[in-house]
Amino acid sequence: MIVKRDGRIEEYSKDKLIRILNTKHNTIETLAIIDFVEEELAKRFEEFYPNTDNIKDIIEKYYLIKDNHKL
């Protein structure tokens, strides 16, 4: 589950995240990043739901790491 910007709680959708990321990146790169994002979400958000900004921040973090060739 995730908290949307307007406060609604929605079920997490990997497919939706893939569609959004594929608009800027290739599929293989997107799938690798999503694996890292889902792993971090599972570790960091056990007691409450992440919001869309949390997910965006994690995605940006992993793209920065990838761009620095650390992945």
JSON list of C-alpha atoms in Angstrom, two decimals:
[
{"chain": "A", "resi": 1, "resn": "MET", "atom": "CA", "xyz": [0.00, 0.00, 0.00]},
{"chain": "A", "resi": 2, "resn": "ILE", "atom": "CA", "xyz": [1.11, 3.57, -0.65]},
{"chain": "A", "resi": 3, "resn": "VAL", "atom": "CA", "xyz": [-0.22, 6.96, 0.37]},
{"chain": "A", "resi": 4, "resn": "LYS", "atom": "CA", "xyz": [-0.99, 9.18, -2.61]},
{"chain": "A", "resi": 5, "resn": "ARG", "atom": "CA", "xyz": [-0.32, 12.93, -2.54]},
{"chain": "A", "resi": 6, "resn": "ASP", "atom": "CA", "xyz": [-3.99, 13.65, -1.91]},
{"chain": "A", "resi": 7, "resn": "GLY", "atom": "CA", "xyz": [-3.99, 11.32, 1.12]},
{"chain": "A", "resi": 8, "resn": "ARG", "atom": "CA", "xyz": [-5.73, 8.35, -0.50]},
{"chain": "A", "resi": 9, "resn": "ILE", "atom": "CA", "xyz": [-4.29, 4.94, 0.26]},
{"chain": "A", "resi": 10, "resn": "GLU", "atom": "CA", "xyz": [-3.81, 2.81, -2.82]},
{"chain": "A", "resi": 11, "resn": "GLU", "atom": "CA", "xyz": [-2.36, -0.63, -3.46]},
{"chain": "A", "resi": 12, "resn": "TYR", "atom": "CA", "xyz": [1.24, -0.58, -4.68]},
{"chain": "A", "resi": 13, "resn": "SER", "atom": "CA", "xyz": [1.43, -1.29, -8.40]},
{"chain": "A", "resi": 14, "resn": "LYS", "atom": "CA", "xyz": [4.71, -2.52, -9.85]},
{"chain": "A", "resi": 15, "resn": "ASP", "atom": "CA", "xyz": [3.18, -2.31, -13.35]},
{"chain": "A", "resi": 16, "resn": "LYS", "atom": "CA", "xyz": [2.33, 1.36, -12.87]},
{"chain": "A", "resi": 17, "resn": "LEU", "atom": "CA", "xyz": [5.87, 2.08, -11.68]},
{"chain": "A", "resi": 18, "resn": "ILE", "atom": "CA", "xyz": [7.30, 0.23, -14.70]},
{"chain": "A", "resi": 19, "resn": "ARG", "atom": "CA", "xyz": [5.15, 2.28, -17.10]},
{"chain": "A", "resi": 20, "resn": "ILE", "atom": "CA", "xyz": [6.22, 5.55, -15.49]},
{"chain": "A", "resi": 21, "resn": "LEU", "atom": "CA", "xyz": [9.93, 4.70, -15.48]},
{"chain": "A", "resi": 22, "resn": "ASN", "atom": "CA", "xyz": [9.93, 3.27, -19.00]},
{"chain": "A", "resi": 23, "resn": "THR", "atom": "CA", "xyz": [9.00, 6.68, -20.39]},
{"chain": "A", "resi": 24, "resn": "LYS", "atom": "CA", "xyz": [12.57, 7.80, -19.60]},
{"chain": "A", "resi": 25, "resn": "HIS", "atom": "CA", "xyz": [14.63, 4.61, -19.34]},
{"chain": "A", "resi": 26, "resn": "ASN", "atom": "CA", "xyz": [14.92, 1.22, -21.01]},
{"chain": "A", "resi": 27, "resn": "THR", "atom": "CA", "xyz": [13.09, -1.80, -19.66]},
{"chain": "A", "resi": 28, "resn": "ILE", "atom": "CA", "xyz": [16.09, -3.71, -18.30]},
{"chain": "A", "resi": 29, "resn": "GLU", "atom": "CA", "xyz": [17.34, -0.64, -16.46]},
{"chain": "A", "resi": 30, "resn": "THR", "atom": "CA", "xyz": [13.85, 0.01, -15.10]},
{"chain": "A", "resi": 31, "resn": "LEU", "atom": "CA", "xyz": [13.42, -3.54, -13.81]},
{"chain": "A", "resi": 32, "resn": "ALA", "atom": "CA", "xyz": [16.79, -3.44, -12.04]},
{"chain": "A", "resi": 33, "resn": "ILE", "atom": "CA", "xyz": [15.94, -0.14, -10.36]},
{"chain": "A", "resi": 34, "resn": "ILE", "atom": "CA", "xyz": [12.50, -1.39, -9.31]},
{"chain": "A", "resi": 35, "resn": "ASP", "atom": "CA", "xyz": [14.07, -4.43, -7.65]},
{"chain": "A", "resi": 36, "resn": "PHE", "atom": "CA", "xyz": [16.26, -2.12, -5.55]},
{"chain": "A", "resi": 37, "resn": "VAL", "atom": "CA", "xyz": [13.32, 0.16, -4.78]},
{"chain": "A", "resi": 38, "resn": "GLU", "atom": "CA", "xyz": [11.08, -2.70, -3.64]},
{"chain": "A", "resi": 39, "resn": "GLU", "atom": "CA", "xyz": [13.86, -4.10, -1.47]},
{"chain": "A", "resi": 40, "resn": "GLU", "atom": "CA", "xyz": [14.35, -0.74, 0.25]},
{"chain": "A", "resi": 41, "resn": "LEU", "atom": "CA", "xyz": [10.59, -0.22, 0.66]},
{"chain": "A", "resi": 42, "resn": "ALA", "atom": "CA", "xyz": [10.29, -3.58, 2.39]},
{"chain": "A", "resi": 43, "resn": "LYS", "atom": "CA", "xyz": [13.10, -2.71, 4.81]},
{"chain": "A", "resi": 44, "resn": "ARG", "atom": "CA", "xyz": [12.19, 0.90, 5.59]},
{"chain": "A", "resi": 45, "resn": "PHE", "atom": "CA", "xyz": [8.40, 0.88, 5.68]},
{"chain": "A", "resi": 46, "resn": "GLU", "atom": "CA", "xyz": [7.31, -1.96, 7.93]},
{"chain": "A", "resi": 47, "resn": "GLU", "atom": "CA", "xyz": [5.20, 0.06, 10.36]},
{"chain": "A", "resi": 48, "resn": "PHE", "atom": "CA", "xyz": [3.59, 2.57, 8.00]},
{"chain": "A", "resi": 49, "resn": "TYR", "atom": "CA", "xyz": [2.92, 3.03, 4.30]},
{"chain": "A", "resi": 50, "resn": "PRO", "atom": "CA", "xyz": [5.36, 4.94, 2.11]},
{"chain": "A", "resi": 51, "resn": "ASN", "atom": "CA", "xyz": [4.04, 7.90, 0.18]},
{"chain": "A", "resi": 52, "resn": "THR", "atom": "CA", "xyz": [4.66, 8.72, -3.46]},
{"chain": "A", "resi": 53, "resn": "ASP", "atom": "CA", "xyz": [7.42, 11.17, -2.54]},
{"chain": "A", "resi": 54, "resn": "ASN", "atom": "CA", "xyz": [9.23, 8.45, -0.57]},
{"chain": "A", "resi": 55, "resn": "ILE", "atom": "CA", "xyz": [9.15, 6.21, -3.62]},
{"chain": "A", "resi": 56, "resn": "LYS", "atom": "CA", "xyz": [10.30, 9.04, -5.90]},
{"chain": "A", "resi": 57, "resn": "ASP", "atom": "CA", "xyz": [13.22, 9.81, -3.57]},
{"chain": "A", "resi": 58, "resn": "ILE", "atom": "CA", "xyz": [14.31, 6.16, -3.51]},
{"chain": "A", "resi": 59, "resn": "ILE", "atom": "CA", "xyz": [14.14, 5.93, -7.30]},
{"chain": "A", "resi": 60, "resn": "GLU", "atom": "CA", "xyz": [16.24, 9.09, -7.68]},
{"chain": "A", "resi": 61, "resn": "LYS", "atom": "CA", "xyz": [18.77, 7.74, -5.19]},
{"chain": "A", "resi": 62, "resn": "TYR", "atom": "CA", "xyz": [19.26, 4.54, -7.18]},
{"chain": "A", "resi": 63, "resn": "TYR", "atom": "CA", "xyz": [19.54, 6.38, -10.50]},
{"chain": "A", "resi": 64, "resn": "LEU", "atom": "CA", "xyz": [22.25, 8.57, -8.97]},
{"chain": "A", "resi": 65, "resn": "ILE", "atom": "CA", "xyz": [24.07, 5.49, -7.68]},
{"chain": "A", "resi": 66, "resn": "LYS", "atom": "CA", "xyz": [23.74, 3.82, -11.08]},
{"chain": "A", "resi": 67, "resn": "ASP", "atom": "CA", "xyz": [25.02, 6.92, -12.84]},
{"chain": "A", "resi": 68, "resn": "ASN", "atom": "CA", "xyz": [28.08, 6.81, -10.58]},
{"chain": "A", "resi": 69, "resn": "HIS", "atom": "CA", "xyz": [28.60, 3.15, -11.57]},
{"chain": "A", "resi": 70, "resn": "LYS", "atom": "CA", "xyz": [28.10, 1.84, -8.06]},
{"chain": "A", "resi": 71, "resn": "LEU", "atom": "CA", "xyz": [25.35, -0.65, -8.95]}
]
